[in-house]
């Protein structure tokens, strides 16, 4: 039995909604079942994603300043990722095929540079976090 692309899109959306519902209901600062960052555990340096779960939790509760304090990069990128997912989901369900999303190489390189600079600046103390 093979699932159609629409059924898979509904499944992905359902899993994301359940995950966001769990995150909305259970604060990462109060519950220990959320995964810890292995990079931080090994190096005691903050990776670009450290604080991301707490930032998304704050965004879901519309506490933008707190989200920025935990992870400014995730605070900016999470709404963009949500918009991208909504576009993908709508296109997949409406037209029965996944849209071909391809970022230009220059955009990908720029994103890598931004992630790298964010990690360096936040570990040097130039960006206020956590």
Steps between C-alpha positions, in 0.01 A plus 500: 500500500649827387396837635418777256692826510192670650479242779869544575457880508211462747716266710791745510265786591343290774836406652614865492178618663528239775865596556416869518208417732734315737747789485223753563375304801828402665766765555855386414627685808276293730504154338802279438373275219621740230834400343818676607746640248782249445732776369455698823543186711835428333643850461304728735460735203160608368418369154275710270200292614558511877199656667290437191241284675456762772481773233225317309314442828511875566391576142202268536402702807565827309785606729724639227761665724550182702531300178764742372689465827512120470595486131464796263577294191227242567259780592545648152517174306213310667222717348669471159519122537130493596411704192707264284327198651156651445588568135626143458196351675248705301669425168526131578139462613355728231694374198596149610872556457774649705629835371860507387671731745861573419700781653771662292853403602574860606209489748621170646854635538363816662298292748809299594695822556218645713485183714878498543518870590206465738675213680829691525339825615274337757790305652717813512231675703423760232144369463295481821353151540372263762 
